[in-house]
Structure formats: C-alpha cells, structure tokens
GROMACS .gro file of C-alpha atoms in nm:
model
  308
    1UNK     CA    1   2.854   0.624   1.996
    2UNK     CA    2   2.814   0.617   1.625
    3UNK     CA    3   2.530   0.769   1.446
    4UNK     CA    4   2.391   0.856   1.120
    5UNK     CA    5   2.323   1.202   1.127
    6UNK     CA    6   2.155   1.462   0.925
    7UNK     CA    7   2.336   1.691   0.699
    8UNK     CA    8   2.244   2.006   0.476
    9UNK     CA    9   2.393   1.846   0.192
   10UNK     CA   10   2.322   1.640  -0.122
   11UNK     CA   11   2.421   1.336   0.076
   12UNK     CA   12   2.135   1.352   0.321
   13UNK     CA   13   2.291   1.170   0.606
   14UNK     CA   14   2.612   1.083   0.691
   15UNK     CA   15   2.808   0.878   0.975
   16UNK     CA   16   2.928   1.097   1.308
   17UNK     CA   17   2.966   1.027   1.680
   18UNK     CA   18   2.703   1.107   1.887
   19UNK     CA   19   2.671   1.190   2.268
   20UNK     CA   20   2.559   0.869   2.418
   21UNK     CA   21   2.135   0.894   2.497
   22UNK     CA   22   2.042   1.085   2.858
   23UNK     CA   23   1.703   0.862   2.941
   24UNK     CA   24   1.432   1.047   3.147
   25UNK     CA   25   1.345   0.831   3.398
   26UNK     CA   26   1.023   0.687   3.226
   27UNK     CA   27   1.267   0.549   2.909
   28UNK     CA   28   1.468   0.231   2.868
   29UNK     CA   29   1.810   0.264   2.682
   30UNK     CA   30   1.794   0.034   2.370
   31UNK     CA   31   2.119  -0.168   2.208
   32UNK     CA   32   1.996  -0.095   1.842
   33UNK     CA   33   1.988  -0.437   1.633
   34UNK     CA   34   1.777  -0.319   1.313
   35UNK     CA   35   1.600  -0.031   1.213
   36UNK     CA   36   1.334  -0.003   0.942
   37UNK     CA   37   1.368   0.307   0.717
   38UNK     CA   38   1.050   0.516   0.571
   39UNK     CA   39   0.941   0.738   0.284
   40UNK     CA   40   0.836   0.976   0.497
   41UNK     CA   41   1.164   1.031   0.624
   42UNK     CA   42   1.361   1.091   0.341
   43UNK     CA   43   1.070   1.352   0.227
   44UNK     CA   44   1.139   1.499   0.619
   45UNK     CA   45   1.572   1.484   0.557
   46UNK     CA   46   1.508   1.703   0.244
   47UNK     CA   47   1.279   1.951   0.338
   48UNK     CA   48   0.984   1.828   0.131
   49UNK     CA   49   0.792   1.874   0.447
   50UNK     CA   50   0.834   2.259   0.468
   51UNK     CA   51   1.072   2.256   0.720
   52UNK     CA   52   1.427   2.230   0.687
   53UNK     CA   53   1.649   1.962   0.803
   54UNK     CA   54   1.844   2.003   1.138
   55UNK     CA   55   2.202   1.905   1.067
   56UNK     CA   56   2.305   1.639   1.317
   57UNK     CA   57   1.984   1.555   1.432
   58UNK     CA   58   1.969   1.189   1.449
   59UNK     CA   59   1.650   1.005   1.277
   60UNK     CA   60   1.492   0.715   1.351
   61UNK     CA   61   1.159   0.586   1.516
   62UNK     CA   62   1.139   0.179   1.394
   63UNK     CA   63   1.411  -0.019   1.592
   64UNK     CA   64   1.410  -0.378   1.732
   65UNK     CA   65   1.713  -0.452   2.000
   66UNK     CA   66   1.782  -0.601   2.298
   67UNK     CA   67   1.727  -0.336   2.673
   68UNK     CA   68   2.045  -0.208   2.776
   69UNK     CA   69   1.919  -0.024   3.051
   70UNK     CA   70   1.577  -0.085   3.198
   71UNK     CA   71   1.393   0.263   3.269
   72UNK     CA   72   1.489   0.435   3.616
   73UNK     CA   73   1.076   0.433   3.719
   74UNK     CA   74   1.068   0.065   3.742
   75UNK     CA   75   0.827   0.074   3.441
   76UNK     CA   76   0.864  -0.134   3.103
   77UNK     CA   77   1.122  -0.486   3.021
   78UNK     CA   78   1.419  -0.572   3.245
   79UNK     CA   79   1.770  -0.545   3.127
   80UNK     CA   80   1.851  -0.802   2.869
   81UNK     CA   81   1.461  -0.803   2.708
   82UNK     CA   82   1.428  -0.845   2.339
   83UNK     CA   83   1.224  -0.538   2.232
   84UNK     CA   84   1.026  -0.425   1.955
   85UNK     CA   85   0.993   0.007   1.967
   86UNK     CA   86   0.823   0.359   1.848
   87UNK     CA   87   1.136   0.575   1.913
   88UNK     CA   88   1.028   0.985   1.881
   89UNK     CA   89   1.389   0.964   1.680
   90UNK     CA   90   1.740   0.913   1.724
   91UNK     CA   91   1.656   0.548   1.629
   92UNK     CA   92   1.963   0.547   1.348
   93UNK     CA   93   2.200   0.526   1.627
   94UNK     CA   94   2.377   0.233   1.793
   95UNK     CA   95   2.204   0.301   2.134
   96UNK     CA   96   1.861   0.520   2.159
   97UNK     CA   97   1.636   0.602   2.428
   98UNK     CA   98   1.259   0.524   2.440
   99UNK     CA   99   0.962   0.547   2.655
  100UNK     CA  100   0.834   0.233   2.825
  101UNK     CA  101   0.486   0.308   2.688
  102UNK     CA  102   0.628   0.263   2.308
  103UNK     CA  103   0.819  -0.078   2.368
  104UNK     CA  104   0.708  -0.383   2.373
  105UNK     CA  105   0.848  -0.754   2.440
  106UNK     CA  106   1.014  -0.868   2.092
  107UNK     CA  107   0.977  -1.331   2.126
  108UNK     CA  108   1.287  -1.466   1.965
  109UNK     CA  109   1.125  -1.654   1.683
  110UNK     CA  110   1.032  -1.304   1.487
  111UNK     CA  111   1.340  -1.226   1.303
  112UNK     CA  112   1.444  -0.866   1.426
  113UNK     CA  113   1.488  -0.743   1.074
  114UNK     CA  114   1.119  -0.809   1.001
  115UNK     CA  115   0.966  -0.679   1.297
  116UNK     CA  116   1.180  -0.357   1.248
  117UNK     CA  117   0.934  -0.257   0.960
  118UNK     CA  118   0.597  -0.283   1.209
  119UNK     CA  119   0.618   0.024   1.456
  120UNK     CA  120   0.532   0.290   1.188
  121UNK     CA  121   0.381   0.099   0.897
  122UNK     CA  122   0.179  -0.100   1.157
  123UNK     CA  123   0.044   0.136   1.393
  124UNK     CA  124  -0.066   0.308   1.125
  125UNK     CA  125  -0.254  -0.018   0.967
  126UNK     CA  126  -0.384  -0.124   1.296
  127UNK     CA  127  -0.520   0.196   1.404
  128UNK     CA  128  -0.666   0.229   1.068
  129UNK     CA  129  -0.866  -0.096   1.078
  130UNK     CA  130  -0.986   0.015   1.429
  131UNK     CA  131  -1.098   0.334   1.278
  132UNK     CA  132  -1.263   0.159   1.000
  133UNK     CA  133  -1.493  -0.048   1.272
  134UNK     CA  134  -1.664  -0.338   1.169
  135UNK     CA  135  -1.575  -0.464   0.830
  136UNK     CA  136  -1.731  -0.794   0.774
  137UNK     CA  137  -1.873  -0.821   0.394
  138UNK     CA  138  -1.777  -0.411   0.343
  139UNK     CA  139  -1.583  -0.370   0.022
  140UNK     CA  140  -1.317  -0.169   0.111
  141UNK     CA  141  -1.103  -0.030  -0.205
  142UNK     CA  142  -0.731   0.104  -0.067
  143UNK     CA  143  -0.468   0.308  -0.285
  144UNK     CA  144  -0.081   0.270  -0.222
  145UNK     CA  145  -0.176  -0.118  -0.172
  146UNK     CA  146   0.181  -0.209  -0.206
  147UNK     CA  147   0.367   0.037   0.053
  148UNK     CA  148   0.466  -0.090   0.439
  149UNK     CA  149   0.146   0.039   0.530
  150UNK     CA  150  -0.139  -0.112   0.246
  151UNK     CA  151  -0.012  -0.424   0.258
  152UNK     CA  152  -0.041  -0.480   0.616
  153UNK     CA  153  -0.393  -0.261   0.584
  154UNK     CA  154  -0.450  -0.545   0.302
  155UNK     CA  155  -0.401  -0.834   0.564
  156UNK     CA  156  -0.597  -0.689   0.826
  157UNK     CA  157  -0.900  -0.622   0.632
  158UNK     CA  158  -0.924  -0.935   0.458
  159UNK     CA  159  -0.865  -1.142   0.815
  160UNK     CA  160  -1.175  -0.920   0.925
  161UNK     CA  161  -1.405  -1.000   0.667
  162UNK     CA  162  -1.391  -0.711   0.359
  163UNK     CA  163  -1.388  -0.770   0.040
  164UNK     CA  164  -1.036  -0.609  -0.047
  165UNK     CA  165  -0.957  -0.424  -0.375
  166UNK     CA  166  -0.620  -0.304  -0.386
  167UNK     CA  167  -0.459  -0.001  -0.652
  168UNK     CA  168  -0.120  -0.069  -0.730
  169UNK     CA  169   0.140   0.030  -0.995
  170UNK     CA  170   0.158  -0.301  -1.176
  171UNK     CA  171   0.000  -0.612  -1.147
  172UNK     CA  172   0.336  -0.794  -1.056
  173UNK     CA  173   0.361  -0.555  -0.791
  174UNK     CA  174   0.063  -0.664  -0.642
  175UNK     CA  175   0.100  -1.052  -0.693
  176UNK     CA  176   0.175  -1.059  -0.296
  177UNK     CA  177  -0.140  -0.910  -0.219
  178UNK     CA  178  -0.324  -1.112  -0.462
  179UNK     CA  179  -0.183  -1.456  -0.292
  180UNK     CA  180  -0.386  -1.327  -0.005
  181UNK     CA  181  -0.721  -1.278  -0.101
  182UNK     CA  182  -0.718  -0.913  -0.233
  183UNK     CA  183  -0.789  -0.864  -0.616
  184UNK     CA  184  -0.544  -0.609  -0.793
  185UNK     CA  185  -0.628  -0.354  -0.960
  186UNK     CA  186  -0.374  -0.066  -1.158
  187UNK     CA  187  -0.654   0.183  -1.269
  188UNK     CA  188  -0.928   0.357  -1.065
  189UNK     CA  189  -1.232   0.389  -1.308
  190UNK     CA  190  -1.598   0.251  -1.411
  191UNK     CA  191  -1.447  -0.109  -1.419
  192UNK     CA  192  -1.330  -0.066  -1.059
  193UNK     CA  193  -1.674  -0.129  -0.937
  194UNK     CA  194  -1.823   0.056  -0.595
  195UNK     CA  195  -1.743   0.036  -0.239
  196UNK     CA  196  -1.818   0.087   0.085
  197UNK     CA  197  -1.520   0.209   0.257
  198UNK     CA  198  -1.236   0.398   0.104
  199UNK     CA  199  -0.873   0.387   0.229
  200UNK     CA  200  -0.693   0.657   0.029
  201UNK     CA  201  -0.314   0.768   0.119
  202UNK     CA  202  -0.203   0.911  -0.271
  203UNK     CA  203  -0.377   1.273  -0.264
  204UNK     CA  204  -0.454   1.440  -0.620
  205UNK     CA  205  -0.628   1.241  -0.885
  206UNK     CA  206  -0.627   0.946  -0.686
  207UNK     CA  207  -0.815   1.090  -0.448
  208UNK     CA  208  -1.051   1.192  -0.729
  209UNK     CA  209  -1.097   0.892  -0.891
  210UNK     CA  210  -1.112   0.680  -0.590
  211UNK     CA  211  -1.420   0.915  -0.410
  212UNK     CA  212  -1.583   0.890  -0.743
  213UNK     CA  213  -1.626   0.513  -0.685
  214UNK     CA  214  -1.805   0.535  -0.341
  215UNK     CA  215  -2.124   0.417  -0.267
  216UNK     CA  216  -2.365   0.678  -0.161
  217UNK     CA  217  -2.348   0.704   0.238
  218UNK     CA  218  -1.984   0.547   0.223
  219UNK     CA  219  -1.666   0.611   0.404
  220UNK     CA  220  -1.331   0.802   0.292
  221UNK     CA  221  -1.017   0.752   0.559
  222UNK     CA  222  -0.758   0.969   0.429
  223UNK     CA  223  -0.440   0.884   0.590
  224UNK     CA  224  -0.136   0.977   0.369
  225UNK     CA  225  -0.085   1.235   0.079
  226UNK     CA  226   0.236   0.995  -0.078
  227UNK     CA  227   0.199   1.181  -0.406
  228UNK     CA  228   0.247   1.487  -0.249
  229UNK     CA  229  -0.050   1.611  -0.443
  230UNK     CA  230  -0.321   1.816  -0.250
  231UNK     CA  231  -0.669   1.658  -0.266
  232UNK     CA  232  -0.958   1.824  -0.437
  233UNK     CA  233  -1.317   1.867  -0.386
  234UNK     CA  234  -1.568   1.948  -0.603
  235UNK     CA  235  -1.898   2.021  -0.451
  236UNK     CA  236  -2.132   1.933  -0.773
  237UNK     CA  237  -1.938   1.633  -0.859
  238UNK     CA  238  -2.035   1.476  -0.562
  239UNK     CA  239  -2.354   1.470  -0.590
  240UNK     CA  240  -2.317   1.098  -0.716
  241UNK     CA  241  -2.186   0.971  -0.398
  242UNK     CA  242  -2.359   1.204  -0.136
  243UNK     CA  243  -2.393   1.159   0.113
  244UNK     CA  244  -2.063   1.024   0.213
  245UNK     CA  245  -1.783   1.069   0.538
  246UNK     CA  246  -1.446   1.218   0.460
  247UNK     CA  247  -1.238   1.109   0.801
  248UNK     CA  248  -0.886   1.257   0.816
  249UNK     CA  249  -0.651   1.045   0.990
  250UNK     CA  250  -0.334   1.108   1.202
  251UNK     CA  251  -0.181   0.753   1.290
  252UNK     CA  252  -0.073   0.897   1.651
  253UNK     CA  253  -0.383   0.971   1.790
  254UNK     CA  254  -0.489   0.655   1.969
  255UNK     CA  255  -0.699   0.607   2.282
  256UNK     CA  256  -0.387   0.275   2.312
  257UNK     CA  257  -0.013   0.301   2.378
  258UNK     CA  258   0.236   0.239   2.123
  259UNK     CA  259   0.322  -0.029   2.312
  260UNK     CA  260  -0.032  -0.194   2.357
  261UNK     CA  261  -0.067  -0.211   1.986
  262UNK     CA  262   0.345  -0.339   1.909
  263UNK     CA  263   0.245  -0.623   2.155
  264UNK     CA  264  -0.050  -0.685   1.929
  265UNK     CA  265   0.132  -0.683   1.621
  266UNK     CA  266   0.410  -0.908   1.740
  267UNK     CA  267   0.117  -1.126   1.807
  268UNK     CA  268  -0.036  -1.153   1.453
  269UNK     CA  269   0.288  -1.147   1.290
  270UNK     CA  270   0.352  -1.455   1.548
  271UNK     CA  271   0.001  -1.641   1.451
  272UNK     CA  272   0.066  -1.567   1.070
  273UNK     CA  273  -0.185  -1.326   1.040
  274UNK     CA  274   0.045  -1.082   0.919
  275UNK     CA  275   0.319  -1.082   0.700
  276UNK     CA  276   0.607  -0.771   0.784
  277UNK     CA  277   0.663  -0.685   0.340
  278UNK     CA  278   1.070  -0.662   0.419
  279UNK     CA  279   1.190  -0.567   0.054
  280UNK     CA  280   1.538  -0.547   0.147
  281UNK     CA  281   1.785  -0.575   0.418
  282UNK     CA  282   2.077  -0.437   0.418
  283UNK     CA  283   2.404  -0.306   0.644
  284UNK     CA  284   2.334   0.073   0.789
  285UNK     CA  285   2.609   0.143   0.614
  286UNK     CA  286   2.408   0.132   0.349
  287UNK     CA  287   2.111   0.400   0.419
  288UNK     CA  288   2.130   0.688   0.195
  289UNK     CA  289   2.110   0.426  -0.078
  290UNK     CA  290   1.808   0.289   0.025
  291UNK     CA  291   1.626   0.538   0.117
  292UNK     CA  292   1.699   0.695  -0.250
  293UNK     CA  293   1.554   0.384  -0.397
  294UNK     CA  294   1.259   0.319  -0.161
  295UNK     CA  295   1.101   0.681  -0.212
  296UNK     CA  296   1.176   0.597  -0.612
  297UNK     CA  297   0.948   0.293  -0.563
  298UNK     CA  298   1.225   0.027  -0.635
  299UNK     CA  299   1.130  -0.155  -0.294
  300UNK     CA  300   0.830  -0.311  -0.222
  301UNK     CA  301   0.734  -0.303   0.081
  302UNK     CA  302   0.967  -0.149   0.402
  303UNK     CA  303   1.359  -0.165   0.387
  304UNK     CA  304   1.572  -0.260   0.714
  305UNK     CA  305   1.891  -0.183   0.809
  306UNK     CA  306   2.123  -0.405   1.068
  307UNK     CA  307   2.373  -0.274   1.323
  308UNK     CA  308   2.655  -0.487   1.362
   0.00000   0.00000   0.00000
C-alpha cells in the first residue's frame, strides 16, 4: 500500500510502498479517509526531539475512515463502521491498524476532515479540563490560545463556566476565540490582570510572565513547551504568588480510553459545543508543505490531509 514515509533528508517525508498493516488481534484495520497533521510531528521528523528520525517509519496518530477489518477479539465497530481514531502511528498510510480501545464510532454528519484534527488536539483539551476540575467563575488565563489544542481548551472552559483570557500572536488571530466568549489578549503583563488557573504550553518567558500573574494559592498546568524554551524558576520571585501548584501534564495518562473520550468529543462537536479549528485541507500529496507552514504559524488551527 502507499505510504508517506520518513526520510533522513531535507525533504522530511516522502511517498513509498509499505507492507500492508499485521493487526494483533485486539486492533481493527482502518481504510484511511483523512488524517490531521501536528507540530509536534514535524519537530519529531527532524530530530528536534533528541532523537533521530527512523527512515521509513510511517507517522501518523489522527485518522478518520471507514473499518476495513473489524478486530479478530470480537472487540470494537463491525466492518463497514465510520470511525474516528488515536493510531500509536503509521496513520499517514492508506490502511493502518489500531486498537479497539482508541476508536470510536465517527456519525456521518461530522465531516471526516474536521473530526481528523480531534484525537490529539482533543484528548489533550479534554483531559486538560478534567484535570483542571471544577471551573465555574475561575479565571483561567491559557497561552498558545490559537493552536489545535487552546482553542478547543478555549471552548471547553468557557462552556464550563471560567472566565477565559486567551494569549495569542495578534488580535486577528484570536478573533475566533473572541466570537466565543474569551477576551484576547497579545501581551502577558500588569494589564493582563490575575487568575486563578493557569494553562501554559509556550515554556521560557511565557512561562515567566504568565506565573507572575497568578493569584496566590493558584494553579499552573503545564502541558506543552511549543517554544521549545525550557521553563524557569526563580525561588524569590515567587514569593508574590506563593503559595501556588505547578501540575505537569502528559495528555496520555488518563484513568479513560482513547476511545471513551473520541466518543465524547464526537459528541460536543455534534451538539455544537465544539468547533474542530480546520485551517486547511488539503490532498496528502501535499504534506511536507503543510507541515512546513503549520510549525511556521501560517495555519491557524490543525491542518488535514484527504486520501483519495
């Protein structure tokens, strides 16, 4: 079958024929329809992760499609089923295998180009608001407000009850957001105000400046370091906010399946209480190119790709 692959060259990924997927018995064999691309995985194809890129490892973990072959344990949708998944990779391919508990039923009326940018970005944001717990009248401020993940994070909070202040590059980048409910912000300082709950996923100054505008006793999640800037502490410069919580926050550990919280997506993207951000769609054959402009910030939002 045809795949995009990864190479150890300038061009990042490239086309190649792939062995067909071997499902263990607990995974279902999806016909790929879309994919959703992410920043993270252009920083993992060049190495910006510390490790080095396998050549012809196929990527890949957002993917809607249709079940080509149901898993051999009886578990997960019947042959045919619509499907929404969390592949662990080989997701850029025309046929990948995933276990049951990361797929969930896909209804016809979500487009499968928008629901290919919730697995990542929304498990994350879900998770997150869980984490958060109750956040009726909190004032929560969030950095990267305009990525798959903030504005999804945006949505939730607001539908919960915070007050939502959201950083973002420019103003017009953050008109979306502001149609919501949340009010926009491009700087982090005294005019920012104070909050409650922090949501911080840039690292380095950010970090700084955001923590600096926590009320004593208030929250920090820290779920992303998009800057690629290490955060910094100061000991005596927090005195102002002490005493506060610093949570770090891996989007995989979850006490629910992948597919218990897809199935709960598809839901409140069905009701409208969500809104997948799809900044472009394009043909796979497109990919390289898209991924070069969504890690230089020229998407808003997620990007997804279609398999014809």
């Amino acid at each position: 079958m045809k795949a995009l692959t990864a190479t150890a060259d300038d061009r990042v990924i490239t086309f190649a024929e792939v062995a067909e997927p071997a499902p263990a018995a607990g995974q279902a064999v999806i016909a790929v329809d879309a994919f959703s691309v992410n920043r993270g995985d252009f920083f993992a194809l060049t190495g910006v992760y510390g490790t080095d890129p396998e050549p012809g490892h196929v990527p890949g973990q957002d993917v809607t499609g249709r079940v080509l072959h149901a898993a051999a344990d009886g578990t997960g949708p019947a042959v045919g089923t619509r499907v929404i998944a969390h592949a662990a990779g080989g997701g850029w391919a025309e046929r990948v295998a995933v276990t049951t508990d990361a797929i969930a039923e896909l209804p016809e009326g979500l487009p499968a180009t928008a629901a290919a940018t919730l697995p990542l970005a929304g498990l994350t944001a879900l998770r997150l608001i869980r984490r958060a717990g109750d956040l009726n009248g909190k004032r929560l401020l969030i950095t990267g407000a305009t990525g798959g993940v903030g504005h999804l994070v945006v949505e939730l909070a607001l539908a919960a009850g915070a007050t939502v202040t959201a950083v973002t590059a420019t103003r017009e980048r953050g008109q979306r957001l502001a149609d919501f409910g949340a009010r926009i912000i491009t700087e982090i300082d005294e005019n920012a105000g104070q909050f409650d709950l922090i949501m911080e996923s840039v690292g380095g100054d950010t970090f700084t400046a955001a923590l600096g505008r926590l009320v004593p006793g208030g929250t920090v999640i820290w779920f992303g370091q998009a800057g690629r800037e290490p955060i910094r502490l100061d000991f005596f410069a927090l005195f102002g906010v002490t005493p506060f919580t610093l949570h770090h926050f891996p989007h995989w550990v979850s006490d629910r399946t992948d597919a218990e919280d897809l199935a709960e997506l598809v839901r409140l993207a069905g009701t409208g209480v969500i809104h997948p951000e799809l900044g472009r769609t394009a043909d796979w054959a497109e990919t390289a190119t898209v991924l070069t402009d969504l890690v230089n910030r020229r998407i808003r939002g997620n990007a997804a790709l279609t398999i014809a």
